[in-house]
Amino acid sequence: MMSWFHQERSPLLTNPSQPLAGFNILLTRPLEQTQEMAQQLQALGATPFHFPTIEITPLSDYTKVDQALNNLGDFDWLILTSVNGVKALQERSKALEFDMVSLLKKVKLAVMGSKTAQLLRECGIQPDILPSHSVAESLMETLLTQDIKGKKILALRADIARTEPLEVLKAAGADVTNLAVYKTDSAP
């Protein structure tokens, strides 16, 4: 997440190669997740300011997640909606002594966002579905083009993720299990 705040720009600062010159941009995601964005903004002339308002933390209890991962072969689809979800899955796979690549071969994989897909590919895993828009509604619309009636779908998401998009899959006849795999807390 980022917020914009603007200083008055002088007409002399207008440079086509730096269209954001004179803009200050507040980056509110965790610091480790804003480095690339900050560099891109600087290249466009902006001044980024890091002010993390959230932090990604592990769950206090992984019992339900571990049970689902131990029985992943019972599911038809796995939904991952963020890089944070992939990283949490990597950690749980390691804790359970699973090979994540072998584990994910048991299901079809629907992901949201090019960064999420990129991280999976770096792990040797190819997503089956990656919608063109990185929003939950687009992912659900794409999944609806599949034969999901009666299919079991596991969604591993943030503890604060909206549940409404998954209701669309349930209404289409899918058996959806929605589990938090990480927490999003307020930054200290």
PDB file of C-alpha atoms in Angstrom:
ATOM      1  CA  MET A   1       0.000   0.000   0.000  1.00  0.00           C
ATOM      2  CA  MET A   2       1.181   3.499  -0.653  1.00  0.00           C
ATOM      3  CA  SER A   3      -0.188   6.954  -0.039  1.00  0.00           C
ATOM      4  CA  TRP A   4       0.542  10.092  -1.978  1.00  0.00           C
ATOM      5  CA  PHE A   5       1.346  13.487  -0.613  1.00  0.00           C
ATOM      6  CA  HIS A   6       2.469  16.286  -2.870  1.00  0.00           C
ATOM      7  CA  GLN A   7       4.647  19.357  -2.647  1.00  0.00           C
ATOM      8  CA  GLU A   8       4.009  22.244  -5.010  1.00  0.00           C
ATOM      9  CA  ARG A   9       6.110  21.625  -8.121  1.00  0.00           C
ATOM     10  CA  SER A  10       7.940  24.286  -9.966  1.00  0.00           C
ATOM     11  CA  PRO A  11       7.360  24.333 -13.744  1.00  0.00           C
ATOM     12  CA  LEU A  12      11.145  24.031 -14.017  1.00  0.00           C
ATOM     13  CA  LEU A  13      10.976  20.591 -12.367  1.00  0.00           C
ATOM     14  CA  THR A  14       8.751  19.133 -15.072  1.00  0.00           C
ATOM     15  CA  ASN A  15      10.812  16.479 -16.797  1.00  0.00           C
ATOM     16  CA  PRO A  16       9.180  13.862 -19.044  1.00  0.00           C
ATOM     17  CA  SER A  17      11.632  11.200 -17.873  1.00  0.00           C
ATOM     18  CA  GLN A  18      10.749  11.960 -14.243  1.00  0.00           C
ATOM     19  CA  PRO A  19       7.001  12.592 -14.212  1.00  0.00           C
ATOM     20  CA  LEU A  20       6.818  12.171 -10.438  1.00  0.00           C
ATOM     21  CA  ALA A  21       9.473  14.788  -9.641  1.00  0.00           C
ATOM     22  CA  GLY A  22       8.371  16.790  -6.627  1.00  0.00           C
ATOM     23  CA  PHE A  23       6.046  14.070  -5.352  1.00  0.00           C
ATOM     24  CA  ASN A  24       6.596  12.490  -1.950  1.00  0.00           C
ATOM     25  CA  ILE A  25       5.115   9.013  -1.681  1.00  0.00           C
ATOM     26  CA  LEU A  26       4.478   7.220   1.585  1.00  0.00           C
ATOM     27  CA  LEU A  27       5.047   3.453   1.400  1.00  0.00           C
ATOM     28  CA  THR A  28       3.095   1.712   4.136  1.00  0.00           C
ATOM     29  CA  ARG A  29       3.854  -1.978   3.514  1.00  0.00           C
ATOM     30  CA  PRO A  30       6.580  -3.784   5.487  1.00  0.00           C
ATOM     31  CA  LEU A  31      10.023  -2.436   4.603  1.00  0.00           C
ATOM     32  CA  GLU A  32      11.229  -5.680   2.972  1.00  0.00           C
ATOM     33  CA  GLN A  33       8.273  -5.475   0.572  1.00  0.00           C
ATOM     34  CA  THR A  34       8.783  -1.889  -0.594  1.00  0.00           C
ATOM     35  CA  GLN A  35      12.397  -1.814  -1.772  1.00  0.00           C
ATOM     36  CA  GLU A  36      11.631  -2.507  -5.433  1.00  0.00           C
ATOM     37  CA  MET A  37       8.719  -0.066  -5.473  1.00  0.00           C
ATOM     38  CA  ALA A  38      10.882   2.627  -3.851  1.00  0.00           C
ATOM     39  CA  GLN A  39      13.552   2.200  -6.542  1.00  0.00           C
ATOM     40  CA  GLN A  40      10.961   2.447  -9.319  1.00  0.00           C
ATOM     41  CA  LEU A  41       9.463   5.565  -7.776  1.00  0.00           C
ATOM     42  CA  GLN A  42      12.905   7.186  -7.409  1.00  0.00           C
ATOM     43  CA  ALA A  43      13.625   6.451 -11.074  1.00  0.00           C
ATOM     44  CA  LEU A  44      10.460   8.390 -11.902  1.00  0.00           C
ATOM     45  CA  GLY A  45      11.611  11.320  -9.770  1.00  0.00           C
ATOM     46  CA  ALA A  46       9.521  10.743  -6.637  1.00  0.00           C
ATOM     47  CA  THR A  47      10.829  10.746  -3.093  1.00  0.00           C
ATOM     48  CA  PRO A  48       9.589   7.608  -1.324  1.00  0.00           C
ATOM     49  CA  PHE A  49       9.192   7.535   2.436  1.00  0.00           C
ATOM     50  CA  HIS A  50       8.994   4.233   4.263  1.00  0.00           C
ATOM     51  CA  PHE A  51       6.379   4.197   7.007  1.00  0.00           C
ATOM     52  CA  PRO A  52       5.295   0.588   7.573  1.00  0.00           C
ATOM     53  CA  THR A  53       1.828   0.387   9.060  1.00  0.00           C
ATOM     54  CA  ILE A  54       1.591  -3.412   8.977  1.00  0.00           C
ATOM     55  CA  GLU A  55       3.810  -6.387   9.647  1.00  0.00           C
ATOM     56  CA  ILE A  56       3.424  -9.957   8.484  1.00  0.00           C
ATOM     57  CA  THR A  57       3.639 -12.437  11.352  1.00  0.00           C
ATOM     58  CA  PRO A  58       3.162 -16.182  11.807  1.00  0.00           C
ATOM     59  CA  LEU A  59       0.002 -17.659  13.246  1.00  0.00           C
ATOM     60  CA  SER A  60       0.042 -18.785  16.860  1.00  0.00           C
ATOM     61  CA  ASP A  61      -1.583 -22.105  15.894  1.00  0.00           C
ATOM     62  CA  TYR A  62      -1.087 -23.960  12.605  1.00  0.00           C
ATOM     63  CA  THR A  63      -3.159 -27.040  13.488  1.00  0.00           C
ATOM     64  CA  LYS A  64      -5.820 -26.497  10.783  1.00  0.00           C
ATOM     65  CA  VAL A  65      -3.279 -25.427   8.151  1.00  0.00           C
ATOM     66  CA  ASP A  66      -1.049 -28.427   8.877  1.00  0.00           C
ATOM     67  CA  GLN A  67      -4.039 -30.769   8.732  1.00  0.00           C
ATOM     68  CA  ALA A  68      -5.035 -29.324   5.344  1.00  0.00           C
ATOM     69  CA  LEU A  69      -1.477 -29.636   4.015  1.00  0.00           C
ATOM     70  CA  ASN A  70      -1.238 -33.219   5.257  1.00  0.00           C
ATOM     71  CA  ASN A  71      -4.419 -33.932   3.282  1.00  0.00           C
ATOM     72  CA  LEU A  72      -3.748 -31.677   0.301  1.00  0.00           C
ATOM     73  CA  GLY A  73      -4.407 -34.569  -2.084  1.00  0.00           C
ATOM     74  CA  ASP A  74      -8.065 -34.426  -0.983  1.00  0.00           C
ATOM     75  CA  PHE A  75      -8.371 -30.972  -2.576  1.00  0.00           C
ATOM     76  CA  ASP A  76      -8.754 -30.193  -6.274  1.00  0.00           C
ATOM     77  CA  TRP A  77      -7.540 -26.583  -6.138  1.00  0.00           C
ATOM     78  CA  LEU A  78      -5.276 -24.479  -3.935  1.00  0.00           C
ATOM     79  CA  ILE A  79      -5.670 -20.691  -3.971  1.00  0.00           C
ATOM     80  CA  LEU A  80      -2.729 -18.472  -2.998  1.00  0.00           C
ATOM     81  CA  THR A  81      -3.383 -14.737  -3.122  1.00  0.00           C
ATOM     82  CA  SER A  82      -0.038 -13.212  -2.198  1.00  0.00           C
ATOM     83  CA  VAL A  83       3.710 -13.560  -1.916  1.00  0.00           C
ATOM     84  CA  ASN A  84       3.167 -13.637   1.843  1.00  0.00           C
ATOM     85  CA  GLY A  85       0.966 -16.710   1.422  1.00  0.00           C
ATOM     86  CA  VAL A  86       3.634 -18.463  -0.646  1.00  0.00           C
ATOM     87  CA  LYS A  87       6.303 -17.635   1.936  1.00  0.00           C
ATOM     88  CA  ALA A  88       4.086 -18.927   4.737  1.00  0.00           C
ATOM     89  CA  LEU A  89       3.454 -22.106   2.732  1.00  0.00           C
ATOM     90  CA  GLN A  90       7.208 -22.510   2.266  1.00  0.00           C
ATOM     91  CA  GLU A  91       7.695 -22.202   6.031  1.00  0.00           C
ATOM     92  CA  ARG A  92       4.948 -24.712   6.821  1.00  0.00           C
ATOM     93  CA  SER A  93       6.273 -27.162   4.212  1.00  0.00           C
ATOM     94  CA  LYS A  94       9.703 -26.902   5.800  1.00  0.00           C
ATOM     95  CA  ALA A  95       8.295 -27.340   9.338  1.00  0.00           C
ATOM     96  CA  LEU A  96       6.342 -30.423   8.211  1.00  0.00           C
ATOM     97  CA  GLU A  97       9.362 -31.704   6.271  1.00  0.00           C
ATOM     98  CA  PHE A  98       7.438 -31.672   2.982  1.00  0.00           C
ATOM     99  CA  ASP A  99       8.954 -30.954  -0.394  1.00  0.00           C
ATOM    100  CA  MET A 100       6.791 -28.030  -1.501  1.00  0.00           C
ATOM    101  CA  VAL A 101       7.120 -28.844  -5.225  1.00  0.00           C
ATOM    102  CA  SER A 102       5.944 -32.426  -4.661  1.00  0.00           C
ATOM    103  CA  LEU A 103       3.233 -31.220  -2.302  1.00  0.00           C
ATOM    104  CA  LEU A 104       1.778 -28.765  -4.821  1.00  0.00           C
ATOM    105  CA  LYS A 105       1.746 -31.345  -7.625  1.00  0.00           C
ATOM    106  CA  LYS A 106      -1.254 -32.848  -5.823  1.00  0.00           C
ATOM    107  CA  VAL A 107      -3.558 -29.929  -6.732  1.00  0.00           C
ATOM    108  CA  LYS A 108      -4.263 -27.361  -9.379  1.00  0.00           C
ATOM    109  CA  LEU A 109      -2.932 -23.976  -8.340  1.00  0.00           C
ATOM    110  CA  ALA A 110      -4.760 -20.656  -8.713  1.00  0.00           C
ATOM    111  CA  VAL A 111      -2.770 -17.562  -7.763  1.00  0.00           C
ATOM    112  CA  MET A 112      -3.319 -13.844  -7.656  1.00  0.00           C
ATOM    113  CA  GLY A 113      -0.602 -11.449  -8.765  1.00  0.00           C
ATOM    114  CA  SER A 114       2.448 -11.673 -10.969  1.00  0.00           C
ATOM    115  CA  LYS A 115       4.808 -11.505  -7.960  1.00  0.00           C
ATOM    116  CA  THR A 116       3.043 -14.473  -6.377  1.00  0.00           C
ATOM    117  CA  ALA A 117       3.363 -16.446  -9.614  1.00  0.00           C
ATOM    118  CA  GLN A 118       7.005 -15.362 -10.014  1.00  0.00           C
ATOM    119  CA  LEU A 119       7.933 -16.610  -6.531  1.00  0.00           C
ATOM    120  CA  LEU A 120       6.263 -19.952  -7.220  1.00  0.00           C
ATOM    121  CA  ARG A 121       8.096 -20.274 -10.535  1.00  0.00           C
ATOM    122  CA  GLU A 122      11.376 -19.561  -8.758  1.00  0.00           C
ATOM    123  CA  CYS A 123      10.512 -22.566  -6.564  1.00  0.00           C
ATOM    124  CA  GLY A 124       9.896 -24.707  -9.659  1.00  0.00           C
ATOM    125  CA  ILE A 125       6.100 -24.520  -9.498  1.00  0.00           C
ATOM    126  CA  GLN A 126       3.921 -23.391 -12.401  1.00  0.00           C
ATOM    127  CA  PRO A 127       0.506 -21.941 -11.472  1.00  0.00           C
ATOM    128  CA  ASP A 128      -2.466 -23.283 -13.417  1.00  0.00           C
ATOM    129  CA  ILE A 129      -4.392 -20.013 -13.181  1.00  0.00           C
ATOM    130  CA  LEU A 130      -3.073 -16.455 -13.033  1.00  0.00           C
ATOM    131  CA  PRO A 131      -5.738 -13.863 -13.908  1.00  0.00           C
ATOM    132  CA  SER A 132      -4.749 -10.692 -15.731  1.00  0.00           C
ATOM    133  CA  HIS A 133      -5.936  -8.460 -12.874  1.00  0.00           C
ATOM    134  CA  SER A 134      -4.524  -8.845  -9.372  1.00  0.00           C
ATOM    135  CA  VAL A 135      -7.795  -8.644  -7.489  1.00  0.00           C
ATOM    136  CA  ALA A 136      -9.741 -11.415  -5.784  1.00  0.00           C
ATOM    137  CA  GLU A 137     -12.801 -10.902  -7.978  1.00  0.00           C
ATOM    138  CA  SER A 138     -10.754 -11.511 -11.127  1.00  0.00           C
ATOM    139  CA  LEU A 139      -9.315 -14.708  -9.654  1.00  0.00           C
ATOM    140  CA  MET A 140     -12.803 -15.936  -8.716  1.00  0.00           C
ATOM    141  CA  GLU A 141     -14.160 -15.103 -12.200  1.00  0.00           C
ATOM    142  CA  THR A 142     -11.323 -17.098 -13.755  1.00  0.00           C
ATOM    143  CA  LEU A 143     -11.936 -20.043 -11.428  1.00  0.00           C
ATOM    144  CA  LEU A 144     -15.617 -19.974 -12.374  1.00  0.00           C
ATOM    145  CA  THR A 145     -14.590 -20.786 -15.965  1.00  0.00           C
ATOM    146  CA  GLN A 146     -13.301 -24.108 -14.637  1.00  0.00           C
ATOM    147  CA  ASP A 147     -15.556 -27.007 -13.708  1.00  0.00           C
ATOM    148  CA  ILE A 148     -15.648 -26.254  -9.966  1.00  0.00           C
ATOM    149  CA  LYS A 149     -19.036 -27.640  -9.006  1.00  0.00           C
ATOM    150  CA  GLY A 150     -18.400 -30.294  -6.362  1.00  0.00           C
ATOM    151  CA  LYS A 151     -14.652 -29.533  -6.332  1.00  0.00           C
ATOM    152  CA  LYS A 152     -12.782 -29.063  -3.086  1.00  0.00           C
ATOM    153  CA  ILE A 153     -10.873 -25.777  -2.937  1.00  0.00           C
ATOM    154  CA  LEU A 154      -8.368 -24.748  -0.260  1.00  0.00           C
ATOM    155  CA  ALA A 155      -7.684 -21.024   0.068  1.00  0.00           C
ATOM    156  CA  LEU A 156      -4.582 -20.127   2.118  1.00  0.00           C
ATOM    157  CA  ARG A 157      -4.759 -16.403   2.827  1.00  0.00           C
ATOM    158  CA  ALA A 158      -4.139 -13.623   5.307  1.00  0.00           C
ATOM    159  CA  ASP A 159      -6.141 -13.644   8.512  1.00  0.00           C
ATOM    160  CA  ILE A 160      -7.752 -10.339   7.474  1.00  0.00           C
ATOM    161  CA  ALA A 161      -8.496 -11.270   3.845  1.00  0.00           C
ATOM    162  CA  ARG A 162     -12.018 -10.629   2.642  1.00  0.00           C
ATOM    163  CA  THR A 163     -14.169 -13.765   2.499  1.00  0.00           C
ATOM    164  CA  GLU A 164     -16.833 -12.413   0.125  1.00  0.00           C
ATOM    165  CA  PRO A 165     -14.985 -13.432  -3.069  1.00  0.00           C
ATOM    166  CA  LEU A 166     -14.916 -17.065  -1.895  1.00  0.00           C
ATOM    167  CA  GLU A 167     -18.695 -16.985  -1.455  1.00  0.00           C
ATOM    168  CA  VAL A 168     -18.945 -16.797  -5.263  1.00  0.00           C
ATOM    169  CA  LEU A 169     -17.184 -20.164  -5.505  1.00  0.00           C
ATOM    170  CA  LYS A 170     -19.441 -21.666  -2.842  1.00  0.00           C
ATOM    171  CA  ALA A 171     -22.511 -20.388  -4.704  1.00  0.00           C
ATOM    172  CA  ALA A 172     -21.194 -22.163  -7.823  1.00  0.00           C
ATOM    173  CA  GLY A 173     -21.149 -25.440  -5.893  1.00  0.00           C
ATOM    174  CA  ALA A 174     -17.513 -25.622  -4.781  1.00  0.00           C
ATOM    175  CA  ASP A 175     -16.575 -26.922  -1.332  1.00  0.00           C
ATOM    176  CA  VAL A 176     -14.312 -24.115  -0.105  1.00  0.00           C
ATOM    177  CA  THR A 177     -11.998 -24.304   2.895  1.00  0.00           C
ATOM    178  CA  ASN A 178     -10.682 -20.866   3.820  1.00  0.00           C
ATOM    179  CA  LEU A 179      -7.686 -20.854   6.168  1.00  0.00           C
ATOM    180  CA  ALA A 180      -5.419 -18.090   7.386  1.00  0.00           C
ATOM    181  CA  VAL A 181      -1.792 -19.034   6.794  1.00  0.00           C
ATOM    182  CA  TYR A 182      -0.305 -15.792   8.167  1.00  0.00           C
ATOM    183  CA  LYS A 183      -1.321 -12.739  10.167  1.00  0.00           C
ATOM    184  CA  THR A 184      -1.315  -9.102   9.198  1.00  0.00           C
ATOM    185  CA  ASP A 185      -0.702  -7.043  12.321  1.00  0.00           C
ATOM    186  CA  SER A 186      -0.348  -3.330  12.944  1.00  0.00           C
ATOM    187  CA  ALA A 187       3.286  -2.302  12.893  1.00  0.00           C
ATOM    188  CA  PRO A 188       4.710  -1.315  16.245  1.00  0.00           C
TER     189      PRO A 188
END
